[in-house]
C-alpha cells in the first residue's frame, strides 16, 4: 500500500511509484491478510491522533511478511518505508519503521527482535 503527500518532482528516482498498469490499492488490500489489514487500520488511527506531519514530496509505503525483504516479520506486523527527498541533486533518504498489531512503532529490526524476546516470542532465523 502506498500513500503520497505533496508533489514530487519530474526527475526520475529509483524509488518512484509503479506504473499505472500495476495493481491498485484495492487489489493489494485483497492480497493482504486480515491481521495485516487490522494493523494498518491501527497505524492509520495513530497517525490521525498525532496529526498530519508529512512534508511535501514524502512517499509512504507499507509492507508485510509476504514481501521479500520483510519475510522475517510475524503475521500482522507491518513495515513502513518513507522516502524523504532532499534538495541536493534529487537524492533522498528512506526511513524504515516497524508496526505491531497495536500500532506501536519500532524504529529498527533490532528493537523489534528485542520486543519479541520480551514477549517470549521465539524467532528462528533461517
Short mmCIF file of C-alpha atoms in Angstrom, two decimals:
data_model
loop_
_atom_site.label_atom_id
_atom_site.label_comp_id
_atom_site.label_asym_id
_atom_site.label_seq_id
_atom_site.Cartn_x
_atom_site.Cartn_y
_atom_site.Cartn_z
CA UNK A 1 0.00 0.00 0.00
CA UNK A 2 1.37 3.39 -0.92
CA UNK A 3 0.45 6.86 0.26
CA UNK A 4 1.88 10.07 -1.11
CA UNK A 5 1.65 13.56 0.30
CA UNK A 6 2.71 16.68 -1.53
CA UNK A 7 4.10 16.99 -5.00
CA UNK A 8 7.02 15.10 -6.48
CA UNK A 9 9.45 16.49 -8.99
CA UNK A 10 9.55 15.40 -12.61
CA UNK A 11 13.01 13.88 -12.17
CA UNK A 12 13.07 10.10 -12.08
CA UNK A 13 14.17 8.43 -8.87
CA UNK A 14 14.78 4.81 -8.12
CA UNK A 15 12.01 4.90 -5.50
CA UNK A 16 9.18 6.13 -7.72
CA UNK A 17 5.61 4.95 -7.93
CA UNK A 18 4.98 1.88 -10.08
CA UNK A 19 3.40 2.49 -13.48
CA UNK A 20 -0.38 2.82 -13.70
CA UNK A 21 -0.66 -0.76 -15.02
CA UNK A 22 0.45 -2.08 -11.62
CA UNK A 23 -2.05 -3.38 -9.07
CA UNK A 24 -4.41 -0.91 -7.46
CA UNK A 25 -4.75 -0.33 -3.74
CA UNK A 26 -7.93 -2.43 -3.66
CA UNK A 27 -6.18 -5.38 -5.31
CA UNK A 28 -3.24 -5.06 -2.92
CA UNK A 29 -5.62 -4.97 0.05
CA UNK A 30 -7.23 -8.26 -1.11
CA UNK A 31 -3.80 -9.92 -1.18
CA UNK A 32 -3.01 -8.94 2.42
CA UNK A 33 -4.01 -10.98 5.43
CA UNK A 34 -6.74 -9.83 7.83
CA UNK A 35 -4.07 -9.38 10.52
CA UNK A 36 -2.12 -7.00 8.26
CA UNK A 37 -5.25 -5.02 7.45
CA UNK A 38 -6.06 -4.70 11.17
CA UNK A 39 -2.53 -3.45 11.86
CA UNK A 40 -2.76 -0.92 9.02
CA UNK A 41 -6.03 0.34 10.49
CA UNK A 42 -4.38 0.78 13.91
CA UNK A 43 -1.41 2.56 12.31
CA UNK A 44 -3.67 4.96 10.43
CA UNK A 45 -5.59 5.71 13.65
CA UNK A 46 -2.28 6.53 15.39
CA UNK A 47 -1.34 8.85 12.52
CA UNK A 48 -4.69 10.65 12.80
CA UNK A 49 -4.18 11.12 16.56
CA UNK A 50 -0.74 12.66 16.03
CA UNK A 51 -1.94 14.84 13.18
CA UNK A 52 -0.62 15.07 9.65
CA UNK A 53 3.07 15.88 9.84
CA UNK A 54 4.20 14.51 6.48
CA UNK A 55 6.07 17.04 4.36
CA UNK A 56 5.63 17.65 0.63
CA UNK A 57 7.12 15.00 -1.64
CA UNK A 58 7.25 12.30 1.02
CA UNK A 59 6.13 8.87 -0.21
CA UNK A 60 4.99 6.25 2.32
CA UNK A 61 4.76 2.53 1.52
CA UNK A 62 3.65 -0.35 3.74
CA UNK A 63 4.90 -3.95 3.54
CA UNK A 64 4.06 -7.14 5.40
CA UNK A 65 5.70 -10.56 5.78
CA UNK A 66 4.63 -11.51 2.22
CA UNK A 67 7.15 -9.03 0.76
CA UNK A 68 10.66 -10.38 0.19
CA UNK A 69 12.82 -8.06 2.32
CA UNK A 70 10.38 -8.30 5.23
CA UNK A 71 9.67 -12.03 5.28
CA UNK A 72 11.14 -12.15 8.80
CA UNK A 73 8.16 -10.20 10.22
CA UNK A 74 5.46 -12.03 12.14
CA UNK A 75 1.95 -12.17 10.65
CA UNK A 76 0.14 -8.94 11.43
CA UNK A 77 3.29 -6.85 11.65
CA UNK A 78 3.88 -4.13 9.07
CA UNK A 79 7.00 -2.36 7.81
CA UNK A 80 6.65 1.28 6.79
CA UNK A 81 9.11 2.91 4.40
CA UNK A 82 9.17 6.66 3.99
CA UNK A 83 11.09 8.19 1.12
CA UNK A 84 12.06 11.74 2.07
CA UNK A 85 13.58 13.70 -0.82
CA UNK A 86 16.30 16.23 -0.22
CA UNK A 87 17.06 19.32 -2.24
CA UNK A 88 20.57 18.15 -3.04
CA UNK A 89 20.75 16.58 -6.51
CA UNK A 90 17.32 14.98 -6.10
CA UNK A 91 18.67 12.44 -3.64
CA UNK A 92 16.76 11.41 -0.59
CA UNK A 93 16.64 9.00 2.27
CA UNK A 94 14.45 6.02 3.13
CA UNK A 95 13.34 5.71 6.75
CA UNK A 96 12.05 2.33 7.93
CA UNK A 97 9.64 1.78 10.81
CA UNK A 98 8.02 -1.43 12.02
CA UNK A 99 4.50 -1.51 13.48
CA UNK A 100 2.91 -4.13 15.70
CA UNK A 101 -0.77 -5.03 15.82
CA UNK A 102 -1.46 -2.26 18.35
CA UNK A 103 0.00 0.39 16.04
CA UNK A 104 3.10 0.91 18.20
CA UNK A 105 6.13 1.89 16.10
CA UNK A 106 9.58 0.38 16.42
CA UNK A 107 12.49 2.07 14.69
CA UNK A 108 14.82 -0.83 13.88
CA UNK A 109 14.82 -4.58 13.30
CA UNK A 110 16.98 -5.00 16.39
CA UNK A 111 14.39 -3.27 18.59
CA UNK A 112 11.60 -5.41 17.09
CA UNK A 113 13.51 -8.63 17.82
CA UNK A 114 14.22 -7.41 21.37
CA UNK A 115 10.50 -6.64 21.89
CA UNK A 116 9.59 -10.12 20.64
CA UNK A 117 12.11 -11.61 23.07
CA UNK A 118 10.48 -9.68 25.94
CA UNK A 119 7.08 -11.04 24.80
CA UNK A 120 8.54 -14.60 24.89
CA UNK A 121 8.21 -14.98 21.12
CA UNK A 122 10.90 -17.26 19.74
CA UNK A 123 12.17 -16.39 16.27
CA UNK A 124 14.31 -18.79 14.32
CA UNK A 125 16.33 -17.16 11.57
CA UNK A 126 16.84 -19.48 8.61
#
